[in-house]
Coordinates of C-alpha atoms in Angstrom, one line a residue:
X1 CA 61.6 69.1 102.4
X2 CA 59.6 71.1 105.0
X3 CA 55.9 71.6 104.3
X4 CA 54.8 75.0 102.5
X5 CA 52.8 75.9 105.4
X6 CA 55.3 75.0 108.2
X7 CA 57.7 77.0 105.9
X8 CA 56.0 79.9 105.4
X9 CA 55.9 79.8 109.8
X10 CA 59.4 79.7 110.1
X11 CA 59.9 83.1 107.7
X12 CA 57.4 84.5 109.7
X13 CA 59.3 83.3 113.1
X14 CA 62.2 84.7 111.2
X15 CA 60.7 88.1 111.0
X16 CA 59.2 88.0 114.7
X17 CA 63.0 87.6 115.9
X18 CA 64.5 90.0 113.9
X19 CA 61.3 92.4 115.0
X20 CA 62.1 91.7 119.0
X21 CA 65.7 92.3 118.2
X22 CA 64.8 95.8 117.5
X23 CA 62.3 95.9 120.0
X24 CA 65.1 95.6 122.4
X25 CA 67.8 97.4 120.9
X26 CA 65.2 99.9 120.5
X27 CA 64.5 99.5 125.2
X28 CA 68.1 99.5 125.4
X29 CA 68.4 102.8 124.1
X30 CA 65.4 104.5 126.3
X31 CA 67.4 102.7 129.0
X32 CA 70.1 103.7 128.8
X33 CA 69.1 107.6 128.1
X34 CA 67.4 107.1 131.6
X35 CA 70.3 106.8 132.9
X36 CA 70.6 102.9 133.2
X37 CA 73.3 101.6 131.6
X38 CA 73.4 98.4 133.4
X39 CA 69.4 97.6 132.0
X40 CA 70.6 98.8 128.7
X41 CA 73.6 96.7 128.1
X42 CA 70.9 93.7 129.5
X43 CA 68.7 94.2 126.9
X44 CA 71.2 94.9 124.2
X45 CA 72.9 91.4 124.9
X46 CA 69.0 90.2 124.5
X47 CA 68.8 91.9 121.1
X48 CA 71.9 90.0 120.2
X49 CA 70.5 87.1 121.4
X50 CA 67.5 87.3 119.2
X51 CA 69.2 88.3 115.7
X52 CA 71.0 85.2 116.7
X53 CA 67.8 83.6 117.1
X54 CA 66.7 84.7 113.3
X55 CA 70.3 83.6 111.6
X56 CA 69.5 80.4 113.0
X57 CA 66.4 80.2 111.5
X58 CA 67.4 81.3 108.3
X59 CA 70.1 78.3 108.5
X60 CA 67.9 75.8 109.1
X61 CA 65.6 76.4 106.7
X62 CA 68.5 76.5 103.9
X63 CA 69.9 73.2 105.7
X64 CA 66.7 71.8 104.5
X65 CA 66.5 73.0 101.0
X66 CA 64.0 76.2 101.4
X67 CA 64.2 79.4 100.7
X68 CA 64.5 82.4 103.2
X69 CA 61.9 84.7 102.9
X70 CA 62.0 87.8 105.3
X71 CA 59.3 89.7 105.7
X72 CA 58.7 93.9 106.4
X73 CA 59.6 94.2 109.7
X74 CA 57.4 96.3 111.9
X75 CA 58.5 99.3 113.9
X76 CA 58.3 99.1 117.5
X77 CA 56.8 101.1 120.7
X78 CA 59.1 103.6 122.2
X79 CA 58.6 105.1 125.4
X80 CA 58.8 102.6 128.1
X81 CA 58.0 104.3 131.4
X82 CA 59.8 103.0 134.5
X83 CA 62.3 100.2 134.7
X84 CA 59.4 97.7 136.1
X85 CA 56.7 99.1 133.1
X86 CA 59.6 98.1 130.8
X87 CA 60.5 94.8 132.3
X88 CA 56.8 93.7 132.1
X89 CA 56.6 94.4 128.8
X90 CA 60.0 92.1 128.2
X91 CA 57.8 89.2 130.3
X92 CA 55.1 89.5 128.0
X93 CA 56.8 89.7 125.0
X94 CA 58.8 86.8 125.8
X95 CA 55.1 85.2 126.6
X96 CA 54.6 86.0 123.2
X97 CA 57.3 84.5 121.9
X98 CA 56.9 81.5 123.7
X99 CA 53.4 80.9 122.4
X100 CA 54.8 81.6 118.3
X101 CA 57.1 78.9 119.2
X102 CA 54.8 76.2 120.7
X103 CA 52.6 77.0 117.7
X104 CA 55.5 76.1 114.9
X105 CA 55.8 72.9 117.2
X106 CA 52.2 72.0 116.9
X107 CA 52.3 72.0 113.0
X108 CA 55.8 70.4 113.0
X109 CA 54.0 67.8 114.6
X110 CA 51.0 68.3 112.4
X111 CA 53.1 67.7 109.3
X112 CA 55.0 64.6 111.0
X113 CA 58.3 66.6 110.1
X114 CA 60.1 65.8 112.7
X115 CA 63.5 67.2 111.6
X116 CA 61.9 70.6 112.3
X117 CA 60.6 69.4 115.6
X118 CA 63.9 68.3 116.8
X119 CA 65.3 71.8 115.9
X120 CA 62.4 73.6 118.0
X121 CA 62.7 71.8 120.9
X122 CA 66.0 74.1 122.0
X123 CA 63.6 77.2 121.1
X124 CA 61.2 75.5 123.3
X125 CA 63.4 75.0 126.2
X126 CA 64.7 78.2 125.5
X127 CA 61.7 80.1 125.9
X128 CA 60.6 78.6 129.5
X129 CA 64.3 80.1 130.6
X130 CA 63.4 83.1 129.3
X131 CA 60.3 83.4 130.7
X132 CA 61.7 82.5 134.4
X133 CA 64.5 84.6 134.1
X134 CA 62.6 87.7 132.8
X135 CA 59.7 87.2 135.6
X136 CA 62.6 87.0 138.1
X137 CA 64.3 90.5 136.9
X138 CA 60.8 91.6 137.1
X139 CA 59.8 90.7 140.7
X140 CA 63.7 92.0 141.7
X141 CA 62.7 95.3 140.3
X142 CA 59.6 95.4 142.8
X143 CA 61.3 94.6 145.4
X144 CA 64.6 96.6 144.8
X145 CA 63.3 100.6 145.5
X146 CA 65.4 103.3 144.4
X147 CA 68.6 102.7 145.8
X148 CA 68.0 98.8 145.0
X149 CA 67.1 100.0 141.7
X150 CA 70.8 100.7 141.1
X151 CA 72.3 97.8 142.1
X152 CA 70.1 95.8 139.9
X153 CA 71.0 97.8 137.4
X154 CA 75.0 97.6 137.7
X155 CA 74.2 93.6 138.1
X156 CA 72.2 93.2 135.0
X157 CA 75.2 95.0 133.4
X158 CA 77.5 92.4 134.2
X159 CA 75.5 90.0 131.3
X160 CA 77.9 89.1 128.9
X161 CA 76.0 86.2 127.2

């Protein structure tokens, strides 16, 4: 049985990944009415990505008994500026992220439940990749310029996964 307070964490991570779901659905969008479709389909495969993120959650927590709780999710910013405004934003969220995580791991390990630890520790893992990968995109966008900007774009479009 997971602790009530590590419990109540995980709804509340289940929320947070539901939320950046439509956080990036919601970029995609502006993206791709700027006239990047390559970003856009980027940011919708991370929207996926996160959903995914909550559904495994959810499972978890039923694996071990609990109930799912999900909470009001928040609506998010629109208007993202320029490709490299909107990428930083993506680094910091995924900054964000990274620290909800590490926090759910500190009270798994608070709680000794180390079933739950074990289950982070892909999050965990997951989140440095992010992190790199996102700071990369970032740092290609300010290098790129205009007509660089474009093939960045087409590239990112490629992401199927």
């Amino acid at each position: 049985m997971i602790s009530e307070k590590l419990l109540k964490e995980l709804n509340r991570q289940i929320t947070a990944e539901l939320w950046s779901s439509n956080l990036y659905l919601s970029m995609a969008y502006f993206m791709e009415h700027q006239g990047y479709p390559g970003f856009a389909q980027w940011l919708k495969m991370q929207s996926e990505e996160e959903r995914e993120h909550a559904q495994d959650f959810a499972s978890y927590i039923l694996s071990r008994g609990c109930e799912v709780i999900i909470d009001k999710i928040d609506v998010v910013p629109l208007g993202w500026g320029t490709p490299l405004e909107l990428f930083e934003h993506v680094y910091k969220h995924e900054a964000h992220v990274s620290g909800l995580i590490n926090e759910l791991m500190t009270i798994a390990k608070e709680e000794k439940d180390y079933a739950t630890e074990s289950f982070l520790w892909k999050y965990v893992i997951e989140q440095r990749e992010e992190e790199d990968s996102t700071s990369a995109i970032v740092e290609q966008i300010k290098k790129a310029g205009q007509v660089g900007l474009l093939f960045l774009d087409a590239q990112l479009g490629k992401r199927e996964d």
